[in-house]
Amino acid sequence: MSKIIQTTLIIFLCTTVQCNTQEKIKKTDDHTVITQKKQKISRIELKEQTRGTNRSITFDAGSIITSLNENISKSEISSSEWENIVKQTSLIDLSKIASYESPTTGRFSDRALASTIIITSNGKTYQSASFDAGIPPKELEGLYRLLKSKSGITKRGEPKLR
């Protein structure tokens, strides 16, 4: 009789206990946020280009490399600044970054630089769809604004962010 109870108890416990997964889903307001095992962001690049201008700003844990029409400069970035960038990046669902739609289309007629954000995380590269410089998709706005402010590159006449 005790073996039957023990067996029943073991089967009951095995069927009701859930395994821990590396992914947890939390509901916040009207957004679903997926938190995954900590991602290792190793590099973030902001590219902006049009027919006459080619600008690339690459961020990693120790430096910022800026290229403007093949003129390259390198500067240091503090670990706290890098952590701020990584924190902002963690708010983005990297698997959906390519599907975020641009709110404007000036880049199609050279009225704006065509911009993309490229993020390397855990050895995998994620690239956004192109958008007009200064007017990123709302999902990328915080990261874009932070990258532009840390790069030190500003341009008169560039559209203001929403």
PDB file of C-alpha atoms in Angstrom:
ATOM      1  CA  MET A   1       0.000   0.000   0.000  1.00  0.00           C
ATOM      2  CA  SER A   2       2.800   2.465   0.880  1.00  0.00           C
ATOM      3  CA  LYS A   3       4.536   1.732  -2.460  1.00  0.00           C
ATOM      4  CA  ILE A   4       1.365   2.692  -4.314  1.00  0.00           C
ATOM      5  CA  ILE A   5       1.131   5.956  -2.374  1.00  0.00           C
ATOM      6  CA  GLN A   6       4.823   6.712  -2.960  1.00  0.00           C
ATOM      7  CA  THR A   7       4.540   5.958  -6.662  1.00  0.00           C
ATOM      8  CA  THR A   8       1.417   8.076  -6.969  1.00  0.00           C
ATOM      9  CA  LEU A   9       3.072  10.928  -5.085  1.00  0.00           C
ATOM     10  CA  ILE A  10       6.179  10.778  -7.299  1.00  0.00           C
ATOM     11  CA  ILE A  11       4.092  10.784 -10.491  1.00  0.00           C
ATOM     12  CA  PHE A  12       2.008  13.678  -9.162  1.00  0.00           C
ATOM     13  CA  LEU A  13       5.079  15.738  -8.283  1.00  0.00           C
ATOM     14  CA  CYS A  14       6.757  15.052 -11.621  1.00  0.00           C
ATOM     15  CA  THR A  15       3.719  16.162 -13.613  1.00  0.00           C
ATOM     16  CA  THR A  16       3.028  19.324 -11.615  1.00  0.00           C
ATOM     17  CA  VAL A  17       6.555  20.656 -11.150  1.00  0.00           C
ATOM     18  CA  GLN A  18       7.668  22.790 -14.077  1.00  0.00           C
ATOM     19  CA  CYS A  19      11.242  22.943 -15.267  1.00  0.00           C
ATOM     20  CA  ASN A  20      13.007  26.274 -15.004  1.00  0.00           C
ATOM     21  CA  THR A  21      13.643  27.770 -18.407  1.00  0.00           C
ATOM     22  CA  GLN A  22      16.183  30.380 -19.395  1.00  0.00           C
ATOM     23  CA  GLU A  23      13.407  32.578 -20.713  1.00  0.00           C
ATOM     24  CA  LYS A  24      10.776  34.331 -18.618  1.00  0.00           C
ATOM     25  CA  ILE A  25       7.858  36.310 -19.971  1.00  0.00           C
ATOM     26  CA  LYS A  26       6.495  39.288 -18.057  1.00  0.00           C
ATOM     27  CA  LYS A  27       3.431  41.324 -18.975  1.00  0.00           C
ATOM     28  CA  THR A  28       3.795  45.095 -18.589  1.00  0.00           C
ATOM     29  CA  ASP A  29       0.961  47.418 -19.600  1.00  0.00           C
ATOM     30  CA  ASP A  30       0.265  46.403 -23.185  1.00  0.00           C
ATOM     31  CA  HIS A  31       3.780  45.105 -23.955  1.00  0.00           C
ATOM     32  CA  THR A  32       5.200  41.631 -23.507  1.00  0.00           C
ATOM     33  CA  VAL A  33       8.793  41.755 -22.389  1.00  0.00           C
ATOM     34  CA  ILE A  34      10.994  38.715 -22.842  1.00  0.00           C
ATOM     35  CA  THR A  35      13.996  38.579 -20.574  1.00  0.00           C
ATOM     36  CA  GLN A  36      16.572  36.080 -21.635  1.00  0.00           C
ATOM     37  CA  LYS A  37      19.746  34.836 -20.118  1.00  0.00           C
ATOM     38  CA  LYS A  38      22.018  37.888 -20.073  1.00  0.00           C
ATOM     39  CA  GLN A  39      23.108  38.772 -23.575  1.00  0.00           C
ATOM     40  CA  LYS A  40      26.702  39.725 -24.186  1.00  0.00           C
ATOM     41  CA  ILE A  41      26.720  42.797 -26.381  1.00  0.00           C
ATOM     42  CA  SER A  42      30.179  43.035 -27.910  1.00  0.00           C
ATOM     43  CA  ARG A  43      29.714  45.738 -30.540  1.00  0.00           C
ATOM     44  CA  ILE A  44      27.211  48.313 -31.756  1.00  0.00           C
ATOM     45  CA  GLU A  45      27.564  50.186 -35.022  1.00  0.00           C
ATOM     46  CA  LEU A  46      25.599  53.132 -36.345  1.00  0.00           C
ATOM     47  CA  LYS A  47      25.962  53.618 -40.112  1.00  0.00           C
ATOM     48  CA  GLU A  48      24.666  56.681 -41.918  1.00  0.00           C
ATOM     49  CA  GLN A  49      25.168  57.187 -45.625  1.00  0.00           C
ATOM     50  CA  THR A  50      24.002  58.862 -48.764  1.00  0.00           C
ATOM     51  CA  ARG A  51      25.667  59.422 -52.132  1.00  0.00           C
ATOM     52  CA  GLY A  52      28.221  61.961 -50.845  1.00  0.00           C
ATOM     53  CA  THR A  53      28.577  60.951 -47.189  1.00  0.00           C
ATOM     54  CA  ASN A  54      29.617  57.731 -45.539  1.00  0.00           C
ATOM     55  CA  ARG A  55      29.637  57.840 -41.723  1.00  0.00           C
ATOM     56  CA  SER A  56      30.187  54.893 -39.397  1.00  0.00           C
ATOM     57  CA  ILE A  57      30.378  54.992 -35.597  1.00  0.00           C
ATOM     58  CA  THR A  58      31.411  51.744 -33.897  1.00  0.00           C
ATOM     59  CA  PHE A  59      31.123  51.253 -30.137  1.00  0.00           C
ATOM     60  CA  ASP A  60      32.691  48.459 -28.119  1.00  0.00           C
ATOM     61  CA  ALA A  61      33.577  48.001 -24.452  1.00  0.00           C
ATOM     62  CA  GLY A  62      36.631  50.263 -24.594  1.00  0.00           C
ATOM     63  CA  SER A  63      36.396  52.559 -27.585  1.00  0.00           C
ATOM     64  CA  ILE A  64      34.454  54.519 -30.151  1.00  0.00           C
ATOM     65  CA  ILE A  65      35.745  54.372 -33.731  1.00  0.00           C
ATOM     66  CA  THR A  66      34.362  57.064 -36.009  1.00  0.00           C
ATOM     67  CA  SER A  67      34.758  57.004 -39.767  1.00  0.00           C
ATOM     68  CA  LEU A  68      33.598  59.923 -41.894  1.00  0.00           C
ATOM     69  CA  ASN A  69      34.285  59.457 -45.599  1.00  0.00           C
ATOM     70  CA  GLU A  70      37.270  57.189 -44.863  1.00  0.00           C
ATOM     71  CA  ASN A  71      38.751  59.556 -42.211  1.00  0.00           C
ATOM     72  CA  ILE A  72      39.014  57.407 -39.089  1.00  0.00           C
ATOM     73  CA  SER A  73      39.369  58.548 -35.493  1.00  0.00           C
ATOM     74  CA  LYS A  74      39.367  56.558 -32.282  1.00  0.00           C
ATOM     75  CA  SER A  75      38.491  57.640 -28.757  1.00  0.00           C
ATOM     76  CA  GLU A  76      38.030  55.891 -25.455  1.00  0.00           C
ATOM     77  CA  ILE A  77      34.732  55.170 -23.776  1.00  0.00           C
ATOM     78  CA  SER A  78      34.381  54.627 -20.036  1.00  0.00           C
ATOM     79  CA  SER A  79      32.985  51.390 -18.684  1.00  0.00           C
ATOM     80  CA  SER A  80      29.973  53.248 -17.230  1.00  0.00           C
ATOM     81  CA  GLU A  81      29.195  54.799 -20.634  1.00  0.00           C
ATOM     82  CA  TRP A  82      29.457  51.359 -22.262  1.00  0.00           C
ATOM     83  CA  GLU A  83      27.163  49.887 -19.593  1.00  0.00           C
ATOM     84  CA  ASN A  84      24.600  52.642 -20.315  1.00  0.00           C
ATOM     85  CA  ILE A  85      24.687  51.722 -23.998  1.00  0.00           C
ATOM     86  CA  VAL A  86      24.349  48.007 -23.211  1.00  0.00           C
ATOM     87  CA  LYS A  87      21.466  48.742 -20.824  1.00  0.00           C
ATOM     88  CA  GLN A  88      19.659  50.744 -23.520  1.00  0.00           C
ATOM     89  CA  THR A  89      20.296  47.952 -26.042  1.00  0.00           C
ATOM     90  CA  SER A  90      18.825  45.358 -23.679  1.00  0.00           C
ATOM     91  CA  LEU A  91      15.455  47.133 -23.998  1.00  0.00           C
ATOM     92  CA  ILE A  92      15.306  46.129 -27.670  1.00  0.00           C
ATOM     93  CA  ASP A  93      14.092  42.741 -28.888  1.00  0.00           C
ATOM     94  CA  LEU A  94      17.055  41.980 -31.158  1.00  0.00           C
ATOM     95  CA  SER A  95      15.200  39.256 -33.043  1.00  0.00           C
ATOM     96  CA  LYS A  96      12.707  41.897 -34.256  1.00  0.00           C
ATOM     97  CA  ILE A  97      15.121  44.752 -34.951  1.00  0.00           C
ATOM     98  CA  ALA A  98      14.976  44.247 -38.739  1.00  0.00           C
ATOM     99  CA  SER A  99      11.191  44.598 -38.734  1.00  0.00           C
ATOM    100  CA  TYR A 100      10.988  48.003 -37.015  1.00  0.00           C
ATOM    101  CA  GLU A 101       9.559  50.395 -39.597  1.00  0.00           C
ATOM    102  CA  SER A 102      10.931  53.836 -40.331  1.00  0.00           C
ATOM    103  CA  PRO A 103       8.420  56.661 -39.820  1.00  0.00           C
ATOM    104  CA  THR A 104       9.782  58.681 -42.790  1.00  0.00           C
ATOM    105  CA  THR A 105      11.243  58.072 -46.267  1.00  0.00           C
ATOM    106  CA  GLY A 106      13.613  60.996 -46.967  1.00  0.00           C
ATOM    107  CA  ARG A 107      16.520  58.593 -47.513  1.00  0.00           C
ATOM    108  CA  PHE A 108      14.919  57.326 -50.721  1.00  0.00           C
ATOM    109  CA  SER A 109      15.477  60.695 -52.423  1.00  0.00           C
ATOM    110  CA  ASP A 110      18.707  61.760 -50.674  1.00  0.00           C
ATOM    111  CA  ARG A 111      16.864  64.229 -48.411  1.00  0.00           C
ATOM    112  CA  ALA A 112      18.281  62.313 -45.429  1.00  0.00           C
ATOM    113  CA  LEU A 113      21.138  59.957 -44.695  1.00  0.00           C
ATOM    114  CA  ALA A 114      20.083  56.312 -44.691  1.00  0.00           C
ATOM    115  CA  SER A 115      20.852  54.956 -41.221  1.00  0.00           C
ATOM    116  CA  THR A 116      21.119  51.443 -39.812  1.00  0.00           C
ATOM    117  CA  ILE A 117      22.052  50.101 -36.403  1.00  0.00           C
ATOM    118  CA  ILE A 118      24.039  46.864 -36.268  1.00  0.00           C
ATOM    119  CA  ILE A 119      24.324  45.036 -32.939  1.00  0.00           C
ATOM    120  CA  THR A 120      26.621  42.077 -32.300  1.00  0.00           C
ATOM    121  CA  SER A 121      25.447  39.972 -29.365  1.00  0.00           C
ATOM    122  CA  ASN A 122      26.637  36.501 -28.348  1.00  0.00           C
ATOM    123  CA  GLY A 123      28.468  36.207 -31.670  1.00  0.00           C
ATOM    124  CA  LYS A 124      25.350  36.918 -33.742  1.00  0.00           C
ATOM    125  CA  THR A 125      24.762  40.108 -35.751  1.00  0.00           C
ATOM    126  CA  TYR A 126      21.406  41.898 -35.767  1.00  0.00           C
ATOM    127  CA  GLN A 127      20.777  44.731 -38.259  1.00  0.00           C
ATOM    128  CA  SER A 128      17.920  47.199 -38.291  1.00  0.00           C
ATOM    129  CA  ALA A 129      16.035  48.138 -41.409  1.00  0.00           C
ATOM    130  CA  SER A 130      17.213  51.470 -42.817  1.00  0.00           C
ATOM    131  CA  PHE A 131      15.681  54.693 -41.515  1.00  0.00           C
ATOM    132  CA  ASP A 132      16.232  58.422 -41.987  1.00  0.00           C
ATOM    133  CA  ALA A 133      19.071  59.879 -39.905  1.00  0.00           C
ATOM    134  CA  GLY A 134      17.622  61.699 -36.925  1.00  0.00           C
ATOM    135  CA  ILE A 135      14.232  59.982 -37.183  1.00  0.00           C
ATOM    136  CA  PRO A 136      14.604  56.335 -36.107  1.00  0.00           C
ATOM    137  CA  PRO A 137      11.764  53.885 -35.502  1.00  0.00           C
ATOM    138  CA  LYS A 138      10.265  54.518 -32.045  1.00  0.00           C
ATOM    139  CA  GLU A 139      11.663  51.183 -30.770  1.00  0.00           C
ATOM    140  CA  LEU A 140      15.224  52.336 -31.575  1.00  0.00           C
ATOM    141  CA  GLU A 141      14.878  55.990 -30.592  1.00  0.00           C
ATOM    142  CA  GLY A 142      16.452  55.722 -27.122  1.00  0.00           C
ATOM    143  CA  LEU A 143      19.467  53.779 -28.379  1.00  0.00           C
ATOM    144  CA  TYR A 144      19.896  56.023 -31.435  1.00  0.00           C
ATOM    145  CA  ARG A 145      19.777  59.186 -29.336  1.00  0.00           C
ATOM    146  CA  LEU A 146      22.326  57.733 -26.883  1.00  0.00           C
ATOM    147  CA  LEU A 147      24.698  56.611 -29.665  1.00  0.00           C
ATOM    148  CA  LYS A 148      24.554  60.009 -31.359  1.00  0.00           C
ATOM    149  CA  SER A 149      25.220  61.856 -28.109  1.00  0.00           C
ATOM    150  CA  LYS A 150      28.212  59.636 -27.249  1.00  0.00           C
ATOM    151  CA  SER A 151      29.673  59.898 -30.753  1.00  0.00           C
ATOM    152  CA  GLY A 152      30.175  63.658 -30.588  1.00  0.00           C
ATOM    153  CA  ILE A 153      28.954  64.032 -34.164  1.00  0.00           C
ATOM    154  CA  THR A 154      26.236  66.589 -34.658  1.00  0.00           C
ATOM    155  CA  LYS A 155      25.085  68.137 -37.862  1.00  0.00           C
ATOM    156  CA  ARG A 156      23.211  71.387 -38.306  1.00  0.00           C
ATOM    157  CA  GLY A 157      19.902  70.933 -40.010  1.00  0.00           C
ATOM    158  CA  GLU A 158      19.588  67.292 -38.962  1.00  0.00           C
ATOM    159  CA  PRO A 159      15.972  66.617 -37.986  1.00  0.00           C
ATOM    160  CA  LYS A 160      15.185  66.702 -34.291  1.00  0.00           C
ATOM    161  CA  LEU A 161      14.026  63.507 -32.673  1.00  0.00           C
ATOM    162  CA  ARG A 162      10.388  63.212 -31.731  1.00  0.00           C
TER     163      ARG A 162
END
